[in-house]
């Protein structure tokens, strides 16, 4: 029960089938010439021979993904805080140590995270899910462990070591039965000033035999997290998606957030369906996102911030018409 207020920890301890859980670590070096996503997780299906732990390693610049599979018993997790070991690798909110593969294909890393900024967890709103975190049996739950932080350390791939000290990182996670059938996801924390970060998603949410379109957006600026979420009463007043561009406008009573995201070429990653890693999602870490944050004043607005986020993660999966229809419910 108390796990609800700890979205970062492992939630699959008593799951026997149709369950997945994955943590997403994004790291970009100081030069921004190197960007990687590391996704440790677990896939639990009705067939024990298919259930396994895994670590995905995405080299965004090389456009290459590697999938390392492990027996379930090689996953060890604390039930009190986020500490996770899979094979010879270790993950927490403070550091990431990798030992993946062997020989010429060996990947190693020693990365520490400084100044993490998690989405606040409160009594009646335990993280980014808000009160939906209390609803049992949802298809997918979401957590943001850090909107923005600095990193120190290195990643070595195929004998080539890259220093990531002075770079930036981001951490989130998902767990449940399946990823949504349709969703948009975006994230960037490389703007023209420090401490600015955007994370957001729009997704089809099954709901008692029907569905609605849910959305969770957070914009971190000047040490304040501006929240635009369905559960807080914010509205999506514009959603326009093409093959290479996504435009979104979100509004609450006080603020407006305008997003214009240009998508670059991505890499296909395995994604969960009924716990099994049989679906696919194409993810880019080279996209750019223009963001305007405005404060409403009478019939007009006042610009608070305008900037372009680089090294952006961007995903679009499924049917955009389905998402738009769900916004009208």
CSV table of N, CA and C in Angstrom, one decimal, residues 190-285:
chain,number,residue,atom,x,y,z
A,190,UNK,N,17.8,20.6,-22.3
A,190,UNK,CA,18.9,21.3,-22.8
A,190,UNK,C,18.4,22.6,-23.5
A,191,UNK,N,18.3,23.6,-22.6
A,191,UNK,CA,17.8,24.9,-23.1
A,191,UNK,C,19.0,25.9,-23.0
A,192,UNK,N,18.7,27.2,-23.3
A,192,UNK,CA,19.7,28.2,-23.3
A,192,UNK,C,20.1,28.7,-21.9
A,193,UNK,N,19.5,28.2,-20.9
A,193,UNK,CA,19.9,28.5,-19.5
A,193,UNK,C,19.7,27.2,-18.7
A,194,UNK,N,20.4,27.2,-17.5
A,194,UNK,CA,20.4,26.0,-16.7
A,194,UNK,C,19.1,25.9,-15.9
A,195,UNK,N,18.7,24.7,-15.6
A,195,UNK,CA,17.6,24.4,-14.7
A,195,UNK,C,16.2,24.5,-15.5
A,196,UNK,N,16.2,24.4,-16.8
A,196,UNK,CA,15.0,24.4,-17.5
A,196,UNK,C,14.8,23.0,-18.1
A,197,UNK,N,13.6,22.5,-17.9
A,197,UNK,CA,13.3,21.1,-18.4
A,197,UNK,C,11.8,21.0,-18.7
A,198,UNK,N,11.6,20.2,-19.7
A,198,UNK,CA,10.2,19.9,-20.2
A,198,UNK,C,10.0,18.3,-20.2
A,199,UNK,N,9.0,17.9,-19.6
A,199,UNK,CA,8.6,16.4,-19.8
A,199,UNK,C,7.1,16.4,-19.9
A,200,UNK,N,6.6,15.6,-20.9
A,200,UNK,CA,5.2,15.5,-21.0
A,200,UNK,C,4.7,14.3,-21.9
A,201,UNK,N,3.5,13.9,-21.7
A,201,UNK,CA,2.9,12.8,-22.4
A,201,UNK,C,1.4,13.0,-22.6
A,202,UNK,N,0.9,12.5,-23.7
A,202,UNK,CA,-0.5,12.4,-23.9
A,202,UNK,C,-0.8,11.0,-24.3
A,203,UNK,N,-1.8,10.3,-23.7
A,203,UNK,CA,-2.0,8.9,-23.9
A,203,UNK,C,-3.4,8.5,-23.8
A,204,UNK,N,-3.8,7.4,-24.5
A,204,UNK,CA,-5.1,6.8,-24.4
A,204,UNK,C,-5.1,6.0,-23.1
A,205,UNK,N,-6.1,6.2,-22.3
A,205,UNK,CA,-6.2,5.6,-21.0
A,205,UNK,C,-7.5,4.7,-20.9
A,206,UNK,N,-7.4,3.4,-20.9
A,206,UNK,CA,-8.6,2.6,-20.8
A,206,UNK,C,-9.3,2.9,-19.5
A,207,UNK,N,-10.6,3.0,-19.5
A,207,UNK,CA,-11.4,3.4,-18.3
A,207,UNK,C,-12.8,2.7,-18.3
A,208,UNK,N,-12.9,1.7,-17.5
A,208,UNK,CA,-14.2,1.0,-17.3
A,208,UNK,C,-14.9,0.7,-18.6
A,209,UNK,N,-14.3,0.0,-19.5
A,209,UNK,CA,-14.9,-0.4,-20.7
A,209,UNK,C,-14.8,0.7,-21.8
A,210,UNK,N,-14.4,1.9,-21.5
A,210,UNK,CA,-14.2,2.9,-22.5
A,210,UNK,C,-12.8,3.4,-22.4
A,211,UNK,N,-12.6,4.7,-22.8
A,211,UNK,CA,-11.3,5.3,-22.6
A,211,UNK,C,-11.4,6.8,-22.6
A,212,UNK,N,-10.3,7.4,-22.1
A,212,UNK,CA,-10.2,8.9,-22.3
A,212,UNK,C,-8.8,9.2,-22.6
A,213,UNK,N,-8.5,10.4,-23.0
A,213,UNK,CA,-7.1,10.8,-23.3
A,213,UNK,C,-6.6,11.6,-22.1
A,214,UNK,N,-5.6,11.0,-21.5
A,214,UNK,CA,-4.9,11.7,-20.3
A,214,UNK,C,-3.7,12.4,-20.8
A,215,UNK,N,-3.2,13.4,-19.9
A,215,UNK,CA,-2.0,14.1,-20.3
A,215,UNK,C,-1.4,14.6,-19.0
A,216,UNK,N,-0.1,14.6,-19.0
A,216,UNK,CA,0.8,15.0,-17.9
A,216,UNK,C,1.9,15.8,-18.5
A,217,UNK,N,2.0,17.1,-18.2
A,217,UNK,CA,3.1,17.9,-18.7
A,217,UNK,C,3.7,18.7,-17.5
A,218,UNK,N,5.0,18.7,-17.4
A,218,UNK,CA,5.6,19.6,-16.4
A,218,UNK,C,6.7,20.4,-17.1
A,219,UNK,N,6.8,21.7,-16.7
A,219,UNK,CA,7.8,22.6,-17.3
A,219,UNK,C,8.5,23.2,-16.1
A,220,UNK,N,9.8,22.8,-15.9
A,220,UNK,CA,10.6,23.4,-14.8
A,220,UNK,C,11.4,24.6,-15.3
A,221,UNK,N,11.1,25.7,-14.6
A,221,UNK,CA,11.7,27.0,-15.0
A,221,UNK,C,12.0,27.8,-13.7
A,222,UNK,N,13.2,28.3,-13.6
A,222,UNK,CA,13.5,29.2,-12.4
A,222,UNK,C,13.1,28.5,-11.1
A,223,UNK,N,13.4,27.2,-11.0
A,223,UNK,CA,13.2,26.4,-9.8
A,223,UNK,C,11.7,26.2,-9.4
A,224,UNK,N,10.9,26.5,-10.4
A,224,UNK,CA,9.4,26.2,-10.2
A,224,UNK,C,8.9,25.2,-11.2
A,225,UNK,N,8.1,24.3,-10.8
A,225,UNK,CA,7.6,23.3,-11.7
A,225,UNK,C,6.1,23.7,-12.1
A,226,UNK,N,5.9,24.1,-13.3
A,226,UNK,CA,4.6,24.4,-13.8
A,226,UNK,C,3.9,23.2,-14.3
A,227,UNK,N,2.8,22.8,-13.8
A,227,UNK,CA,2.1,21.6,-14.0
A,227,UNK,C,0.9,21.8,-14.9
A,228,UNK,N,0.8,21.0,-15.9
A,228,UNK,CA,-0.4,21.0,-16.8
A,228,UNK,C,-0.9,19.6,-16.9
A,229,UNK,N,-1.8,19.2,-16.1
A,229,UNK,CA,-2.3,17.8,-16.1
A,229,UNK,C,-3.8,17.7,-16.2
A,230,UNK,N,-4.3,16.6,-16.7
A,230,UNK,CA,-5.7,16.4,-16.8
A,230,UNK,C,-6.4,16.4,-15.4
A,231,UNK,N,-5.7,15.7,-14.4
A,231,UNK,CA,-6.3,15.6,-13.1
A,231,UNK,C,-6.4,16.9,-12.3
A,232,UNK,N,-5.6,17.9,-12.8
A,232,UNK,CA,-5.6,19.2,-12.1
A,232,UNK,C,-6.5,20.2,-12.8
A,233,UNK,N,-7.1,19.8,-13.9
A,233,UNK,CA,-8.1,20.7,-14.6
A,233,UNK,C,-7.5,21.4,-15.8
A,234,UNK,N,-6.2,21.2,-16.1
A,234,UNK,CA,-5.7,21.8,-17.3
A,234,UNK,C,-6.3,21.2,-18.6
A,235,UNK,N,-6.3,22.0,-19.7
A,235,UNK,CA,-6.9,21.6,-20.9
A,235,UNK,C,-5.9,21.5,-22.0
A,236,UNK,N,-6.0,20.6,-22.9
A,236,UNK,CA,-5.3,20.6,-24.2
A,236,UNK,C,-6.2,21.3,-25.2
A,237,UNK,N,-5.7,22.5,-25.6
A,237,UNK,CA,-6.6,23.3,-26.5
A,237,UNK,C,-6.1,23.2,-28.0
A,238,UNK,N,-4.9,22.6,-28.2
A,238,UNK,CA,-4.4,22.4,-29.5
A,238,UNK,C,-3.6,21.1,-29.5
A,239,UNK,N,-3.9,20.2,-30.5
A,239,UNK,CA,-3.0,19.0,-30.7
A,239,UNK,C,-3.0,18.8,-32.2
A,240,UNK,N,-1.8,19.0,-32.8
A,240,UNK,CA,-1.7,18.8,-34.2
A,240,UNK,C,-0.4,18.0,-34.5
A,241,UNK,N,-0.5,16.8,-35.1
A,241,UNK,CA,0.6,15.9,-35.3
A,241,UNK,C,0.8,15.5,-36.7
A,242,UNK,N,2.0,15.7,-37.2
A,242,UNK,CA,2.4,15.2,-38.6
A,242,UNK,C,3.5,14.2,-38.4
A,243,UNK,N,4.0,13.7,-39.5
A,243,UNK,CA,5.1,12.7,-39.4
A,243,UNK,C,6.4,13.3,-38.7
A,244,UNK,N,6.6,14.6,-38.9
A,244,UNK,CA,7.9,15.2,-38.4
A,244,UNK,C,7.7,16.4,-37.5
A,245,UNK,N,6.4,16.6,-37.1
A,245,UNK,CA,6.2,17.8,-36.2
A,245,UNK,C,5.0,17.5,-35.3
A,246,UNK,N,5.1,18.0,-34.0
A,246,UNK,CA,4.0,17.9,-33.1
A,246,UNK,C,3.8,19.3,-32.4
A,247,UNK,N,2.6,19.8,-32.5
A,247,UNK,CA,2.2,21.1,-31.8
A,247,UNK,C,1.2,20.8,-30.8
A,248,UNK,N,1.4,21.4,-29.6
A,248,UNK,CA,0.5,21.2,-28.5
A,248,UNK,C,0.4,22.5,-27.7
A,249,UNK,N,-0.9,22.8,-27.4
A,249,UNK,CA,-1.1,24.0,-26.5
A,249,UNK,C,-1.9,23.4,-25.2
A,250,UNK,N,-1.3,23.7,-24.1
A,250,UNK,CA,-2.0,23.4,-22.8
A,250,UNK,C,-2.3,24.6,-22.0
A,251,UNK,N,-3.4,24.7,-21.3
A,251,UNK,CA,-3.8,25.8,-20.6
A,251,UNK,C,-4.4,25.4,-19.2
A,252,UNK,N,-4.1,26.2,-18.2
A,252,UNK,CA,-4.8,26.1,-16.9
A,252,UNK,C,-5.3,27.5,-16.6
A,253,UNK,N,-5.8,27.8,-15.5
A,253,UNK,CA,-6.4,29.0,-15.2
A,253,UNK,C,-5.4,30.2,-15.2
A,254,UNK,N,-4.2,29.9,-15.0
A,254,UNK,CA,-3.2,31.0,-14.9
A,254,UNK,C,-2.2,31.0,-16.0
A,255,UNK,N,-1.8,29.9,-16.5
A,255,UNK,CA,-0.7,29.8,-17.5
A,255,UNK,C,-1.1,29.1,-18.8
A,256,UNK,N,-0.3,29.3,-19.8
A,256,UNK,CA,-0.4,28.6,-21.1
A,256,UNK,C,1.0,28.1,-21.5
A,257,UNK,N,1.0,26.9,-22.0
A,257,UNK,CA,2.3,26.3,-22.5
A,257,UNK,C,2.1,25.9,-23.9
A,258,UNK,N,2.9,26.5,-24.8
A,258,UNK,CA,2.9,26.2,-26.2
A,258,UNK,C,4.1,25.4,-26.6
A,259,UNK,N,3.9,24.3,-27.3
A,259,UNK,CA,5.0,23.4,-27.6
A,259,UNK,C,5.0,23.1,-29.1
A,260,UNK,N,6.1,23.2,-29.7
A,260,UNK,CA,6.3,23.0,-31.2
A,260,UNK,C,7.5,22.1,-31.3
A,261,UNK,N,7.3,20.8,-31.5
A,261,UNK,CA,8.4,19.8,-31.5
A,261,UNK,C,8.7,19.3,-32.9
A,262,UNK,N,9.9,19.3,-33.3
A,262,UNK,CA,10.4,18.8,-34.6
A,262,UNK,C,11.1,17.5,-34.4
A,263,UNK,N,10.6,16.4,-35.0
A,263,UNK,CA,11.1,15.1,-34.8
A,263,UNK,C,12.2,14.8,-35.8
A,264,UNK,N,13.3,14.1,-35.2
A,264,UNK,CA,14.4,13.6,-36.1
A,264,UNK,C,14.3,12.1,-36.1
A,265,UNK,N,15.1,11.5,-36.9
A,265,UNK,CA,15.1,10.0,-37.1
A,265,UNK,C,15.4,9.4,-35.8
A,266,UNK,N,14.6,8.3,-35.5
A,266,UNK,CA,14.8,7.6,-34.2
A,266,UNK,C,15.2,6.1,-34.4
A,267,UNK,N,15.2,5.4,-33.3
A,267,UNK,CA,15.6,4.0,-33.3
A,267,UNK,C,14.4,3.2,-32.7
A,268,UNK,N,14.1,2.0,-33.2
A,268,UNK,CA,13.0,1.2,-32.7
A,268,UNK,C,13.5,0.5,-31.4
A,269,UNK,N,12.7,0.6,-30.4
A,269,UNK,CA,12.9,0.0,-29.1
A,269,UNK,C,11.8,-1.0,-28.8
A,270,UNK,N,12.1,-2.1,-28.1
A,270,UNK,CA,11.1,-3.0,-27.7
A,270,UNK,C,10.2,-2.3,-26.6
A,271,UNK,N,8.9,-2.6,-26.6
A,271,UNK,CA,8.0,-2.1,-25.6
A,271,UNK,C,7.0,-3.2,-25.2
A,272,UNK,N,6.5,-3.0,-24.0
A,272,UNK,CA,5.7,-4.1,-23.4
A,272,UNK,C,4.2,-4.1,-23.8
A,273,UNK,N,3.7,-5.3,-24.0
A,273,UNK,CA,2.3,-5.6,-24.3
A,273,UNK,C,1.9,-6.8,-23.5
A,274,UNK,N,1.0,-6.6,-22.5
A,274,UNK,CA,0.6,-7.7,-21.6
A,274,UNK,C,1.9,-8.2,-20.9
A,275,UNK,N,2.8,-7.3,-20.6
A,275,UNK,CA,4.0,-7.7,-19.9
A,275,UNK,C,5.1,-8.2,-20.8
A,276,UNK,N,4.8,-8.6,-22.0
A,276,UNK,CA,5.8,-9.2,-22.9
A,276,UNK,C,6.4,-8.1,-23.8
A,277,UNK,N,7.7,-8.2,-24.1
A,277,UNK,CA,8.3,-7.1,-24.9
A,277,UNK,C,8.2,-7.4,-26.4
A,278,UNK,N,6.9,-7.3,-26.8
A,278,UNK,CA,6.6,-7.7,-28.2
A,278,UNK,C,6.2,-6.5,-29.1
A,279,UNK,N,5.9,-5.3,-28.4
A,279,UNK,CA,5.6,-4.1,-29.2
A,279,UNK,C,6.9,-3.4,-29.6
A,280,UNK,N,6.7,-2.3,-30.4
A,280,UNK,CA,7.8,-1.5,-30.8
A,280,UNK,C,7.5,0.0,-30.6
A,281,UNK,N,8.5,0.8,-30.3
A,281,UNK,CA,8.3,2.2,-30.2
A,281,UNK,C,9.6,2.9,-30.8
A,282,UNK,N,9.4,3.8,-31.7
A,282,UNK,CA,10.5,4.5,-32.3
A,282,UNK,C,10.8,5.8,-31.5
A,283,UNK,N,12.0,5.8,-31.0
A,283,UNK,CA,12.4,7.0,-30.2
A,283,UNK,C,13.6,7.7,-30.7
A,284,UNK,N,13.5,9.0,-30.7
A,284,UNK,CA,14.6,9.9,-31.1
A,284,UNK,C,15.1,10.7,-29.9
A,285,UNK,N,16.4,10.8,-29.8
A,285,UNK,CA,17.0,11.7,-28.8
A,285,UNK,C,17.7,12.9,-29.5
